[in-house]
Amino acid sequence: MTLRTETTLAGYARAAVAMKTRMHEFCTSTAGSEYTRAFVEALFENVPEADRYGEATPDQKVAEVINRASGTVWAQGEAYVLAPAMTAIVAAAAEALDLTGDLLAADAAPTDGGVLFLPEPIYHRNLSGKVSGIAAITWTTVTSPSGRSWLIGGWADRDDPEDPHAVHIRSYTQQDPTLRSRLGPYVMTNLDMLPIAAPVPAVEHPDDLEPDRDWETAPDGRYVIADATARTHVWAAIAYAFWRIQAQPIAVAAAVPLDRPARRRATRAAIVHDTRVVMLRRTSALTETSDGPARWHYRVRFVVRGHWRRLIDKHGQAYRIWIHAHIKGPDDAPLLHGEKVAVLAR
């Protein structure tokens, strides 16, 4: 049972709870701890050696925090499933996002901890040109000496036949047949930290990127976000874009009831089984009010690109909304295929 093969709301709910259960079991297992430790060691170049007193090294402490946080969020976090029709919207919003210097409030996320499943993954290309699918994103709040932050994890589907990262995993299992049994259904591929009530740091891009690098190809027709052009770290950008869009009128988050057998299994395993499927809301065309004389009108229809709009709430706090790409202009006007717009003004 995987979300990749489901097509109904009830199927999404069953698969989401099943994946949460299996991932919680993995994160709390010895194999999960070993994977997290190896993952953290790969993130840091100079791993300090254990001192003679046998105390935990910094990488061990970080791995313990990450593993504990991951196990908790997979068990206790509320589950969201992003319907395939919404994937391109969230991906476009994430790619256009620049949070540099922003102060994010603690209620920017819908919950303190959550799991977002993407049945149709968004793909990520790192600075070395490698591509991996983002099939799930987790977020949970953590506290450090520098303050509170969201710990945001990106996870690839281990068995996705189209994901280049999953292809590499399958090649490794041919050399070590026990590897697959030691992995969960999702494999952590990266981590981001998004500060709460502190300026979001700028993304630093190395100056020695090779423009003619031999990049790995992603599956045809899928959205790819590259580190080389991202203005906010990719996983943090996708998480924030989802948080904002799921709360806007463009989307509807439908609570999906779980069948009794699956609900009982989740209860026995102490897994939060509430699941919401985030779908594109069906909307009717907007009509402009005709109060007063018209001062100008469009003679053509044209495409407005998706973009973020900054607003201020009643408490004086700044926030953003995503304006999805749309066609503007009279229904009976010709569609302009270009960047210029003709306006008839009085």
PDB file of C-alpha atoms in Angstrom, residues 70-181:
ATOM      1  CA  SER A  70      11.425  12.325  13.352  1.00  0.00           C
ATOM      2  CA  GLY A  71       9.939   9.440  15.315  1.00  0.00           C
ATOM      3  CA  THR A  72       7.646  11.814  17.184  1.00  0.00           C
ATOM      4  CA  VAL A  73       6.384  13.683  14.129  1.00  0.00           C
ATOM      5  CA  TRP A  74       5.682  10.478  12.175  1.00  0.00           C
ATOM      6  CA  ALA A  75       3.620   9.199  15.104  1.00  0.00           C
ATOM      7  CA  GLN A  76       1.972  12.344  16.457  1.00  0.00           C
ATOM      8  CA  GLY A  77       2.003  14.790  13.542  1.00  0.00           C
ATOM      9  CA  GLU A  78      -1.190  15.455  11.636  1.00  0.00           C
ATOM     10  CA  ALA A  79      -1.121  14.031   8.113  1.00  0.00           C
ATOM     11  CA  TYR A  80      -1.788  16.033   4.956  1.00  0.00           C
ATOM     12  CA  VAL A  81      -1.954  14.602   1.445  1.00  0.00           C
ATOM     13  CA  LEU A  82      -1.327  16.999  -1.436  1.00  0.00           C
ATOM     14  CA  ALA A  83      -3.649  16.069  -4.305  1.00  0.00           C
ATOM     15  CA  PRO A  84      -1.746  15.768  -7.615  1.00  0.00           C
ATOM     16  CA  ALA A  85      -3.612  18.758  -9.086  1.00  0.00           C
ATOM     17  CA  MET A  86      -2.104  20.950  -6.348  1.00  0.00           C
ATOM     18  CA  THR A  87       1.489  19.775  -6.754  1.00  0.00           C
ATOM     19  CA  ALA A  88       2.471  22.182  -9.541  1.00  0.00           C
ATOM     20  CA  ILE A  89       0.874  25.111  -7.676  1.00  0.00           C
ATOM     21  CA  VAL A  90       2.850  24.461  -4.491  1.00  0.00           C
ATOM     22  CA  ALA A  91       6.030  23.797  -6.483  1.00  0.00           C
ATOM     23  CA  ALA A  92       5.713  27.051  -8.442  1.00  0.00           C
ATOM     24  CA  ALA A  93       5.068  28.977  -5.241  1.00  0.00           C
ATOM     25  CA  ALA A  94       8.066  27.362  -3.542  1.00  0.00           C
ATOM     26  CA  GLU A  95      10.376  28.117  -6.462  1.00  0.00           C
ATOM     27  CA  ALA A  96       9.330  31.785  -6.460  1.00  0.00           C
ATOM     28  CA  LEU A  97       9.650  32.167  -2.678  1.00  0.00           C
ATOM     29  CA  ASP A  98      12.281  34.339  -1.015  1.00  0.00           C
ATOM     30  CA  LEU A  99      11.993  34.436   2.784  1.00  0.00           C
ATOM     31  CA  THR A 100      15.340  36.155   3.336  1.00  0.00           C
ATOM     32  CA  GLY A 101      15.112  38.458   6.341  1.00  0.00           C
ATOM     33  CA  ASP A 102      11.480  37.612   7.124  1.00  0.00           C
ATOM     34  CA  LEU A 103      10.295  37.118  10.705  1.00  0.00           C
ATOM     35  CA  LEU A 104       7.947  34.130  10.791  1.00  0.00           C
ATOM     36  CA  ALA A 105       5.400  33.816  13.575  1.00  0.00           C
ATOM     37  CA  ALA A 106       4.981  30.560  15.503  1.00  0.00           C
ATOM     38  CA  ASP A 107       1.536  30.044  13.939  1.00  0.00           C
ATOM     39  CA  ALA A 108       2.824  30.168  10.342  1.00  0.00           C
ATOM     40  CA  ALA A 109       2.452  26.387  10.193  1.00  0.00           C
ATOM     41  CA  PRO A 110      -1.020  24.829  10.592  1.00  0.00           C
ATOM     42  CA  THR A 111       0.309  22.584  13.397  1.00  0.00           C
ATOM     43  CA  ASP A 112       3.489  22.369  15.464  1.00  0.00           C
ATOM     44  CA  GLY A 113       4.219  19.020  13.834  1.00  0.00           C
ATOM     45  CA  GLY A 114       2.952  17.488  10.623  1.00  0.00           C
ATOM     46  CA  VAL A 115       3.589  15.194   7.673  1.00  0.00           C
ATOM     47  CA  LEU A 116       2.895  16.226   4.085  1.00  0.00           C
ATOM     48  CA  PHE A 117       2.607  13.383   1.576  1.00  0.00           C
ATOM     49  CA  LEU A 118       3.101  14.106  -2.133  1.00  0.00           C
ATOM     50  CA  PRO A 119       1.695  11.218  -4.222  1.00  0.00           C
ATOM     51  CA  GLU A 120       3.126  13.089  -7.215  1.00  0.00           C
ATOM     52  CA  PRO A 121       6.599  14.087  -6.003  1.00  0.00           C
ATOM     53  CA  ILE A 122       8.357  17.382  -6.546  1.00  0.00           C
ATOM     54  CA  TYR A 123      11.949  16.801  -7.641  1.00  0.00           C
ATOM     55  CA  HIS A 124      15.048  18.461  -6.253  1.00  0.00           C
ATOM     56  CA  ARG A 125      18.394  18.969  -8.005  1.00  0.00           C
ATOM     57  CA  ASN A 126      21.342  19.621  -5.686  1.00  0.00           C
ATOM     58  CA  LEU A 127      24.484  21.590  -6.484  1.00  0.00           C
ATOM     59  CA  SER A 128      26.282  18.489  -7.730  1.00  0.00           C
ATOM     60  CA  GLY A 129      23.523  17.846 -10.271  1.00  0.00           C
ATOM     61  CA  LYS A 130      21.978  14.833  -8.522  1.00  0.00           C
ATOM     62  CA  VAL A 131      18.167  14.542  -8.581  1.00  0.00           C
ATOM     63  CA  SER A 132      15.909  13.071  -5.905  1.00  0.00           C
ATOM     64  CA  GLY A 133      12.163  13.028  -5.445  1.00  0.00           C
ATOM     65  CA  ILE A 134      10.457  14.795  -2.548  1.00  0.00           C
ATOM     66  CA  ALA A 135       7.620  12.409  -1.707  1.00  0.00           C
ATOM     67  CA  ALA A 136       7.076  13.529   1.892  1.00  0.00           C
ATOM     68  CA  ILE A 137       7.952  16.509   4.073  1.00  0.00           C
ATOM     69  CA  THR A 138       7.888  16.583   7.863  1.00  0.00           C
ATOM     70  CA  TRP A 139       8.041  19.572  10.160  1.00  0.00           C
ATOM     71  CA  THR A 140       8.283  19.877  13.923  1.00  0.00           C
ATOM     72  CA  THR A 141       9.374  22.595  16.325  1.00  0.00           C
ATOM     73  CA  VAL A 142      12.699  22.267  18.130  1.00  0.00           C
ATOM     74  CA  THR A 143      14.476  24.493  20.631  1.00  0.00           C
ATOM     75  CA  SER A 144      18.187  25.286  20.596  1.00  0.00           C
ATOM     76  CA  PRO A 145      20.402  27.925  22.227  1.00  0.00           C
ATOM     77  CA  SER A 146      19.635  30.222  19.283  1.00  0.00           C
ATOM     78  CA  GLY A 147      15.859  29.942  19.815  1.00  0.00           C
ATOM     79  CA  ARG A 148      12.902  28.024  18.396  1.00  0.00           C
ATOM     80  CA  SER A 149      12.893  26.722  14.840  1.00  0.00           C
ATOM     81  CA  TRP A 150      11.034  24.358  12.577  1.00  0.00           C
ATOM     82  CA  LEU A 151      13.027  21.257  11.753  1.00  0.00           C
ATOM     83  CA  ILE A 152      11.935  20.394   8.203  1.00  0.00           C
ATOM     84  CA  GLY A 153      12.816  17.028   6.701  1.00  0.00           C
ATOM     85  CA  GLY A 154      12.670  15.946   3.071  1.00  0.00           C
ATOM     86  CA  TRP A 155      11.960  12.285   2.314  1.00  0.00           C
ATOM     87  CA  ALA A 156      12.196  10.287  -0.918  1.00  0.00           C
ATOM     88  CA  ASP A 157      10.009   7.290  -1.745  1.00  0.00           C
ATOM     89  CA  ARG A 158      12.330   4.285  -1.505  1.00  0.00           C
ATOM     90  CA  ASP A 159      10.405   2.322  -4.146  1.00  0.00           C
ATOM     91  CA  ASP A 160       9.460   5.046  -6.628  1.00  0.00           C
ATOM     92  CA  PRO A 161      10.332   3.572 -10.051  1.00  0.00           C
ATOM     93  CA  GLU A 162      10.846   7.053 -11.565  1.00  0.00           C
ATOM     94  CA  ASP A 163      12.997   8.609  -8.839  1.00  0.00           C
ATOM     95  CA  PRO A 164      16.734   8.560  -9.712  1.00  0.00           C
ATOM     96  CA  HIS A 165      17.565   8.434  -5.983  1.00  0.00           C
ATOM     97  CA  ALA A 166      15.425   5.320  -5.561  1.00  0.00           C
ATOM     98  CA  VAL A 167      17.180   3.780  -8.569  1.00  0.00           C
ATOM     99  CA  HIS A 168      20.514   4.263  -6.788  1.00  0.00           C
ATOM    100  CA  ILE A 169      19.104   2.608  -3.664  1.00  0.00           C
ATOM    101  CA  ARG A 170      17.980  -0.398  -5.690  1.00  0.00           C
ATOM    102  CA  SER A 171      21.453  -0.693  -7.192  1.00  0.00           C
ATOM    103  CA  TYR A 172      22.926  -0.710  -3.695  1.00  0.00           C
ATOM    104  CA  THR A 173      20.542  -3.465  -2.617  1.00  0.00           C
ATOM    105  CA  GLN A 174      21.979  -5.686  -5.341  1.00  0.00           C
ATOM    106  CA  GLN A 175      25.327  -5.439  -3.580  1.00  0.00           C
ATOM    107  CA  ASP A 176      23.814  -5.740  -0.087  1.00  0.00           C
ATOM    108  CA  PRO A 177      20.481  -7.646  -0.138  1.00  0.00           C
ATOM    109  CA  THR A 178      19.830  -6.772   3.527  1.00  0.00           C
ATOM    110  CA  LEU A 179      19.846  -3.015   2.859  1.00  0.00           C
ATOM    111  CA  ARG A 180      16.204  -2.765   1.774  1.00  0.00           C
ATOM    112  CA  SER A 181      14.954  -4.438   4.950  1.00  0.00           C
TER     113      SER A 181
END
